[in-house]
Amino acid sequence: MDLREATPDDADGMSRVLREIIAATGRERPSDPDFVLRNYVRNPAGIRCSVAVEEDGAVLGFQSLIRATAGNRYGVPEGWGIIGTHISPSAHRRGVGTALFASSRAAAAGAGLRKIDAYIGAANEAALRYYEAVGFRTYRETADTVQKVFELG
Ligand SMILES: CC(C)(COP(=O)(O)OP(=O)(O)OC[C@H]1O[C@@H](n2cnc3c(N)ncnc32)[C@H](O)[C@@H]1OP(=O)(O)O)[C@@H](O)C(=O)NCCC(=O)NCCS
């Protein structure tokens, strides 16, 4: 497995990962390559979007880190980081998410972030456990969502 910064050429592979997650979870969401480019690879607020790729070049998953801007839809304070993680169900529990977070955490420190938000569905047990395992802690909850924060030292 190789970890590197996402490029526009990864958009199709990243889109496929999103479609595989939708197929496995039934949680519908935007997934086409144009959305991937706009929202992740070329997000103007982007700090780092990392991809994990197999030796044959297939995208296993990705993690985006952006800077929270005023009025963001998650209600995250301006200037925090906002993180999102998307890994193919065929590659779960192999440490891909953990490796991606090492890259995002370094990028967050380099960008001078103090806190990173993860916005998670309350029923998404894997994501709740994953973020907890890499050091995030719950700071806000509704009936449907949990927000966890990672504090950089
Ligand atoms: C959540 C997600 C990112 C985890 O990625 P991953 O690469 O499987 O995570 P890792 O292999 O690095 O796991 C690290 C630790 O997280 C915890 N963890 C991860 N998935 C878990 C699960 N399904 N159940 C329980 N604990 C889990 C474990 O402590 C794990 O360590 P261990 O395997 O040594 O026990 C992945 O399941 C995913 O992409 N899910 C679909 C998309 C999604 O829901 N994204 C989050 C939206 S908020």
PDB file of C-alpha atoms and ligand atoms in Angstrom:
ATOM      1  CA  MET A   1       0.000   0.000   0.000  1.00  0.00           C
ATOM      2  CA  ASP A   2       1.208   3.459  -0.909  1.00  0.00           C
ATOM      3  CA  LEU A   3       0.030   6.742   0.620  1.00  0.00           C
ATOM      4  CA  ARG A   4       0.209   9.976  -1.306  1.00  0.00           C
ATOM      5  CA  GLU A   5      -1.616  13.218  -1.998  1.00  0.00           C
ATOM      6  CA  ALA A   6      -4.651  12.801  -4.263  1.00  0.00           C
ATOM      7  CA  THR A   7      -4.442  14.138  -7.816  1.00  0.00           C
ATOM      8  CA  PRO A   8      -7.236  14.747 -10.350  1.00  0.00           C
ATOM      9  CA  ASP A   9      -6.292  11.406 -11.943  1.00  0.00           C
ATOM     10  CA  ASP A  10      -7.511   9.654  -8.775  1.00  0.00           C
ATOM     11  CA  ALA A  11     -11.067  10.986  -9.110  1.00  0.00           C
ATOM     12  CA  ASP A  12     -12.430   7.864 -10.852  1.00  0.00           C
ATOM     13  CA  GLY A  13     -10.886   5.502  -8.274  1.00  0.00           C
ATOM     14  CA  MET A  14     -12.109   7.666  -5.386  1.00  0.00           C
ATOM     15  CA  SER A  15     -15.582   7.755  -6.924  1.00  0.00           C
ATOM     16  CA  ARG A  16     -15.553   3.945  -7.127  1.00  0.00           C
ATOM     17  CA  VAL A  17     -14.671   3.752  -3.411  1.00  0.00           C
ATOM     18  CA  LEU A  18     -17.667   5.982  -2.587  1.00  0.00           C
ATOM     19  CA  ARG A  19     -19.967   3.797  -4.709  1.00  0.00           C
ATOM     20  CA  GLU A  20     -18.692   0.647  -2.967  1.00  0.00           C
ATOM     21  CA  ILE A  21     -19.425   2.225   0.426  1.00  0.00           C
ATOM     22  CA  ILE A  22     -22.937   3.186  -0.742  1.00  0.00           C
ATOM     23  CA  ALA A  23     -23.531  -0.379  -1.995  1.00  0.00           C
ATOM     24  CA  ALA A  24     -22.367  -1.832   1.325  1.00  0.00           C
ATOM     25  CA  THR A  25     -24.181   0.578   3.657  1.00  0.00           C
ATOM     26  CA  GLY A  26     -27.214   1.760   1.702  1.00  0.00           C
ATOM     27  CA  ARG A  27     -26.332   5.318   2.794  1.00  0.00           C
ATOM     28  CA  GLU A  28     -26.917   7.298  -0.405  1.00  0.00           C
ATOM     29  CA  ARG A  29     -24.650  10.313  -1.050  1.00  0.00           C
ATOM     30  CA  PRO A  30     -22.968  12.112  -3.958  1.00  0.00           C
ATOM     31  CA  SER A  31     -20.225   9.975  -5.501  1.00  0.00           C
ATOM     32  CA  ASP A  32     -19.525  10.976  -9.101  1.00  0.00           C
ATOM     33  CA  PRO A  33     -15.998  12.001 -10.216  1.00  0.00           C
ATOM     34  CA  ASP A  34     -16.967  15.674 -10.616  1.00  0.00           C
ATOM     35  CA  PHE A  35     -18.204  15.745  -7.018  1.00  0.00           C
ATOM     36  CA  VAL A  36     -14.956  14.101  -5.891  1.00  0.00           C
ATOM     37  CA  LEU A  37     -12.902  16.734  -7.708  1.00  0.00           C
ATOM     38  CA  ARG A  38     -14.935  19.657  -6.363  1.00  0.00           C
ATOM     39  CA  ASN A  39     -15.348  18.432  -2.836  1.00  0.00           C
ATOM     40  CA  TYR A  40     -12.051  16.675  -2.137  1.00  0.00           C
ATOM     41  CA  VAL A  41      -9.222  16.964  -4.655  1.00  0.00           C
ATOM     42  CA  ARG A  42      -9.752  20.635  -5.566  1.00  0.00           C
ATOM     43  CA  ASN A  43     -11.668  21.922  -2.544  1.00  0.00           C
ATOM     44  CA  PRO A  44     -10.531  25.543  -2.137  1.00  0.00           C
ATOM     45  CA  ALA A  45     -10.503  25.054   1.657  1.00  0.00           C
ATOM     46  CA  GLY A  46      -8.500  21.830   1.309  1.00  0.00           C
ATOM     47  CA  ILE A  47      -5.422  21.273   3.449  1.00  0.00           C
ATOM     48  CA  ARG A  48      -4.659  17.720   2.369  1.00  0.00           C
ATOM     49  CA  CYS A  49      -6.516  14.906   0.623  1.00  0.00           C
ATOM     50  CA  SER A  50      -4.563  11.660   0.975  1.00  0.00           C
ATOM     51  CA  VAL A  51      -5.189   8.472  -0.984  1.00  0.00           C
ATOM     52  CA  ALA A  52      -4.127   4.937  -0.144  1.00  0.00           C
ATOM     53  CA  VAL A  53      -3.415   2.908  -3.279  1.00  0.00           C
ATOM     54  CA  GLU A  54      -2.739  -0.755  -3.898  1.00  0.00           C
ATOM     55  CA  GLU A  55       0.451  -1.819  -5.704  1.00  0.00           C
ATOM     56  CA  ASP A  56      -1.507  -2.099  -8.954  1.00  0.00           C
ATOM     57  CA  GLY A  57      -2.662   1.507  -8.517  1.00  0.00           C
ATOM     58  CA  ALA A  58      -6.235   0.739  -7.358  1.00  0.00           C
ATOM     59  CA  VAL A  59      -7.526   3.281  -4.820  1.00  0.00           C
ATOM     60  CA  LEU A  60      -8.271   1.615  -1.472  1.00  0.00           C
ATOM     61  CA  GLY A  61      -9.509   4.715   0.283  1.00  0.00           C
ATOM     62  CA  PHE A  62      -8.961   8.377   0.986  1.00  0.00           C
ATOM     63  CA  GLN A  63      -9.139  10.958   3.739  1.00  0.00           C
ATOM     64  CA  SER A  64      -9.794  14.654   3.245  1.00  0.00           C
ATOM     65  CA  LEU A  65      -8.819  17.431   5.610  1.00  0.00           C
ATOM     66  CA  ILE A  66     -10.201  20.889   4.965  1.00  0.00           C
ATOM     67  CA  ARG A  67     -10.270  24.113   6.954  1.00  0.00           C
ATOM     68  CA  ALA A  68     -13.683  25.023   8.416  1.00  0.00           C
ATOM     69  CA  THR A  69     -14.964  28.200   6.805  1.00  0.00           C
ATOM     70  CA  ALA A  70     -17.630  30.557   8.186  1.00  0.00           C
ATOM     71  CA  GLY A  71     -21.120  29.059   8.022  1.00  0.00           C
ATOM     72  CA  ASN A  72     -19.962  25.506   7.210  1.00  0.00           C
ATOM     73  CA  ARG A  73     -22.785  22.947   7.223  1.00  0.00           C
ATOM     74  CA  TYR A  74     -21.415  21.027  10.202  1.00  0.00           C
ATOM     75  CA  GLY A  75     -21.454  24.030  12.553  1.00  0.00           C
ATOM     76  CA  VAL A  76     -17.722  23.593  13.125  1.00  0.00           C
ATOM     77  CA  PRO A  77     -15.941  26.686  14.475  1.00  0.00           C
ATOM     78  CA  GLU A  78     -14.093  28.626  11.775  1.00  0.00           C
ATOM     79  CA  GLY A  79     -10.420  27.674  11.564  1.00  0.00           C
ATOM     80  CA  TRP A  80     -10.745  24.119  12.876  1.00  0.00           C
ATOM     81  CA  GLY A  81     -10.065  21.240  10.521  1.00  0.00           C
ATOM     82  CA  ILE A  82     -12.872  19.047   9.166  1.00  0.00           C
ATOM     83  CA  ILE A  83     -11.968  15.450   8.333  1.00  0.00           C
ATOM     84  CA  GLY A  84     -13.704  12.804   6.228  1.00  0.00           C
ATOM     85  CA  THR A  85     -12.632   9.181   5.674  1.00  0.00           C
ATOM     86  CA  HIS A  86     -13.794   6.805   2.934  1.00  0.00           C
ATOM     87  CA  ILE A  87     -12.309   3.331   2.623  1.00  0.00           C
ATOM     88  CA  SER A  88     -13.425   0.516   0.351  1.00  0.00           C
ATOM     89  CA  PRO A  89     -15.282  -2.164   2.339  1.00  0.00           C
ATOM     90  CA  SER A  90     -12.889  -4.694   0.763  1.00  0.00           C
ATOM     91  CA  ALA A  91      -9.999  -3.023   2.631  1.00  0.00           C
ATOM     92  CA  HIS A  92     -11.503  -2.435   6.073  1.00  0.00           C
ATOM     93  CA  ARG A  93      -9.639  -3.363   9.266  1.00  0.00           C
ATOM     94  CA  ARG A  94      -6.259  -3.433   7.543  1.00  0.00           C
ATOM     95  CA  GLY A  95      -4.966  -0.231   9.074  1.00  0.00           C
ATOM     96  CA  VAL A  96      -5.676   1.919   6.012  1.00  0.00           C
ATOM     97  CA  GLY A  97      -7.643   4.481   8.020  1.00  0.00           C
ATOM     98  CA  THR A  98      -4.967   4.609  10.700  1.00  0.00           C
ATOM     99  CA  ALA A  99      -2.226   5.172   8.106  1.00  0.00           C
ATOM    100  CA  LEU A 100      -4.258   7.901   6.397  1.00  0.00           C
ATOM    101  CA  PHE A 101      -4.741   9.713   9.682  1.00  0.00           C
ATOM    102  CA  ALA A 102      -0.981   9.822  10.299  1.00  0.00           C
ATOM    103  CA  SER A 103      -0.708  11.740   7.024  1.00  0.00           C
ATOM    104  CA  SER A 104      -3.653  14.058   7.812  1.00  0.00           C
ATOM    105  CA  ARG A 105      -2.401  14.713  11.319  1.00  0.00           C
ATOM    106  CA  ALA A 106       1.009  15.777  10.004  1.00  0.00           C
ATOM    107  CA  ALA A 107      -0.679  18.034   7.447  1.00  0.00           C
ATOM    108  CA  ALA A 108      -2.887  19.532  10.184  1.00  0.00           C
ATOM    109  CA  ALA A 109       0.141  20.314  12.321  1.00  0.00           C
ATOM    110  CA  GLY A 110       1.908  21.823   9.309  1.00  0.00           C
ATOM    111  CA  ALA A 111      -1.122  24.021   8.624  1.00  0.00           C
ATOM    112  CA  GLY A 112      -1.217  25.225  12.231  1.00  0.00           C
ATOM    113  CA  LEU A 113      -4.579  23.642  13.107  1.00  0.00           C
ATOM    114  CA  ARG A 114      -5.365  23.212  16.790  1.00  0.00           C
ATOM    115  CA  LYS A 115      -8.506  21.058  16.455  1.00  0.00           C
ATOM    116  CA  ILE A 116     -10.043  18.691  13.899  1.00  0.00           C
ATOM    117  CA  ASP A 117     -13.757  17.808  13.746  1.00  0.00           C
ATOM    118  CA  ALA A 118     -15.197  14.466  12.633  1.00  0.00           C
ATOM    119  CA  TYR A 119     -18.964  14.494  11.925  1.00  0.00           C
ATOM    120  CA  ILE A 120     -20.352  10.961  12.221  1.00  0.00           C
ATOM    121  CA  GLY A 121     -23.736   9.283  11.937  1.00  0.00           C
ATOM    122  CA  ALA A 122     -24.774   8.092  15.391  1.00  0.00           C
ATOM    123  CA  ALA A 123     -25.494   4.619  13.965  1.00  0.00           C
ATOM    124  CA  ASN A 124     -22.117   4.363  12.185  1.00  0.00           C
ATOM    125  CA  GLU A 125     -20.430   2.106  14.729  1.00  0.00           C
ATOM    126  CA  ALA A 126     -17.301   1.479  12.611  1.00  0.00           C
ATOM    127  CA  ALA A 127     -16.617   5.207  12.199  1.00  0.00           C
ATOM    128  CA  LEU A 128     -17.339   5.957  15.873  1.00  0.00           C
ATOM    129  CA  ARG A 129     -14.854   3.266  16.889  1.00  0.00           C
ATOM    130  CA  TYR A 130     -12.285   4.255  14.282  1.00  0.00           C
ATOM    131  CA  TYR A 131     -12.162   7.922  15.232  1.00  0.00           C
ATOM    132  CA  GLU A 132     -12.026   7.023  18.914  1.00  0.00           C
ATOM    133  CA  ALA A 133      -9.152   4.587  18.187  1.00  0.00           C
ATOM    134  CA  VAL A 134      -7.041   7.286  16.497  1.00  0.00           C
ATOM    135  CA  GLY A 135      -7.631   9.791  19.315  1.00  0.00           C
ATOM    136  CA  PHE A 136     -10.848  11.732  18.658  1.00  0.00           C
ATOM    137  CA  ARG A 137     -13.272  12.359  21.544  1.00  0.00           C
ATOM    138  CA  THR A 138     -16.991  13.241  21.511  1.00  0.00           C
ATOM    139  CA  TYR A 139     -17.777  16.927  22.140  1.00  0.00           C
ATOM    140  CA  ARG A 140     -21.283  17.319  20.621  1.00  0.00           C
ATOM    141  CA  GLU A 141     -24.203  14.932  20.012  1.00  0.00           C
ATOM    142  CA  THR A 142     -27.705  14.939  18.575  1.00  0.00           C
ATOM    143  CA  ALA A 143     -30.104  12.020  18.170  1.00  0.00           C
ATOM    144  CA  ASP A 144     -28.610  11.277  14.725  1.00  0.00           C
ATOM    145  CA  THR A 145     -25.065  12.604  14.791  1.00  0.00           C
ATOM    146  CA  VAL A 146     -21.928  12.568  16.877  1.00  0.00           C
ATOM    147  CA  GLN A 147     -19.122  15.104  16.521  1.00  0.00           C
ATOM    148  CA  LYS A 148     -15.701  14.150  17.770  1.00  0.00           C
ATOM    149  CA  VAL A 149     -12.682  16.402  18.113  1.00  0.00           C
ATOM    150  CA  PHE A 150      -8.972  15.675  17.845  1.00  0.00           C
ATOM    151  CA  GLU A 151      -6.798  18.155  19.708  1.00  0.00           C
ATOM    152  CA  LEU A 152      -3.304  18.761  18.399  1.00  0.00           C
ATOM    153  CA  GLY A 153      -0.720  19.238  21.110  1.00  0.00           C
TER     154      GLY A 153
HETATM  155  C1  LIG B   1     -14.560   3.914   9.551  1.00  0.00           C
HETATM  156  C2  LIG B   1     -13.470   3.516   8.583  1.00  0.00           C
HETATM  157  C3  LIG B   1     -12.857   4.769   8.016  1.00  0.00           C
HETATM  158  C4  LIG B   1     -12.374   2.722   9.327  1.00  0.00           C
HETATM  159  O1  LIG B   1     -11.278   2.498   8.447  1.00  0.00           O
HETATM  160  P1  LIG B   1     -10.328   1.199   8.561  1.00  0.00           P
HETATM  161  O2  LIG B   1      -9.222   1.361   7.564  1.00  0.00           O
HETATM  162  O3  LIG B   1     -11.136  -0.036   8.493  1.00  0.00           O
HETATM  163  O4  LIG B   1      -9.720   1.387  10.040  1.00  0.00           O
HETATM  164  P2  LIG B   1      -8.414   0.712  10.661  1.00  0.00           P
HETATM  165  O5  LIG B   1      -8.192  -0.638  10.045  1.00  0.00           O
HETATM  166  O6  LIG B   1      -7.279   1.685  10.585  1.00  0.00           O
HETATM  167  O7  LIG B   1      -8.908   0.521  12.168  1.00  0.00           O
HETATM  168  C5  LIG B   1      -8.322   1.206  13.279  1.00  0.00           C
HETATM  169  C6  LIG B   1      -9.087   0.864  14.528  1.00  0.00           C
HETATM  170  O8  LIG B   1     -10.400   1.458  14.470  1.00  0.00           O
HETATM  171  C7  LIG B   1     -11.343   0.594  15.123  1.00  0.00           C
HETATM  172  N1  LIG B   1     -12.298   0.078  14.142  1.00  0.00           N
HETATM  173  C8  LIG B   1     -12.287   0.293  12.786  1.00  0.00           C
HETATM  174  N2  LIG B   1     -13.360  -0.306  12.210  1.00  0.00           N
HETATM  175  C9  LIG B   1     -14.045  -0.919  13.209  1.00  0.00           C
HETATM  176  C10 LIG B   1     -15.236  -1.685  13.233  1.00  0.00           C
HETATM  177  N3  LIG B   1     -15.926  -1.994  12.114  1.00  0.00           N
HETATM  178  N4  LIG B   1     -15.682  -2.155  14.443  1.00  0.00           N
HETATM  179  C11 LIG B   1     -14.993  -1.889  15.570  1.00  0.00           C
HETATM  180  N5  LIG B   1     -13.832  -1.152  15.607  1.00  0.00           N
HETATM  181  C12 LIG B   1     -13.379  -0.671  14.441  1.00  0.00           C
HETATM  182  C13 LIG B   1     -10.524  -0.558  15.710  1.00  0.00           C
HETATM  183  O9  LIG B   1     -10.079  -0.165  17.003  1.00  0.00           O
HETATM  184  C14 LIG B   1      -9.349  -0.603  14.744  1.00  0.00           C
HETATM  185  O10 LIG B   1      -8.202  -1.233  15.281  1.00  0.00           O
HETATM  186  P3  LIG B   1      -8.084  -2.859  15.213  1.00  0.00           P
HETATM  187  O11 LIG B   1      -8.449  -3.285  13.822  1.00  0.00           O
HETATM  188  O12 LIG B   1      -6.632  -3.083  15.548  1.00  0.00           O
HETATM  189  O13 LIG B   1      -9.038  -3.369  16.252  1.00  0.00           O
HETATM  190  C15 LIG B   1     -14.025   2.593   7.463  1.00  0.00           C
HETATM  191  O14 LIG B   1     -14.808   1.573   8.074  1.00  0.00           O
HETATM  192  C16 LIG B   1     -14.880   3.303   6.428  1.00  0.00           C
HETATM  193  O15 LIG B   1     -14.374   3.964   5.526  1.00  0.00           O
HETATM  194  N6  LIG B   1     -16.231   3.141   6.525  1.00  0.00           N
HETATM  195  C17 LIG B   1     -17.158   3.621   5.497  1.00  0.00           C
HETATM  196  C18 LIG B   1     -17.171   5.109   5.358  1.00  0.00           C
HETATM  197  C19 LIG B   1     -17.459   5.811   6.642  1.00  0.00           C
HETATM  198  O16 LIG B   1     -18.390   5.460   7.355  1.00  0.00           O
HETATM  199  N7  LIG B   1     -16.649   6.853   6.897  1.00  0.00           N
HETATM  200  C20 LIG B   1     -16.787   7.685   8.057  1.00  0.00           C
HETATM  201  C21 LIG B   1     -17.863   8.686   7.832  1.00  0.00           C
HETATM  202  S1  LIG B   1     -18.004   9.752   9.226  1.00  0.00           S
END
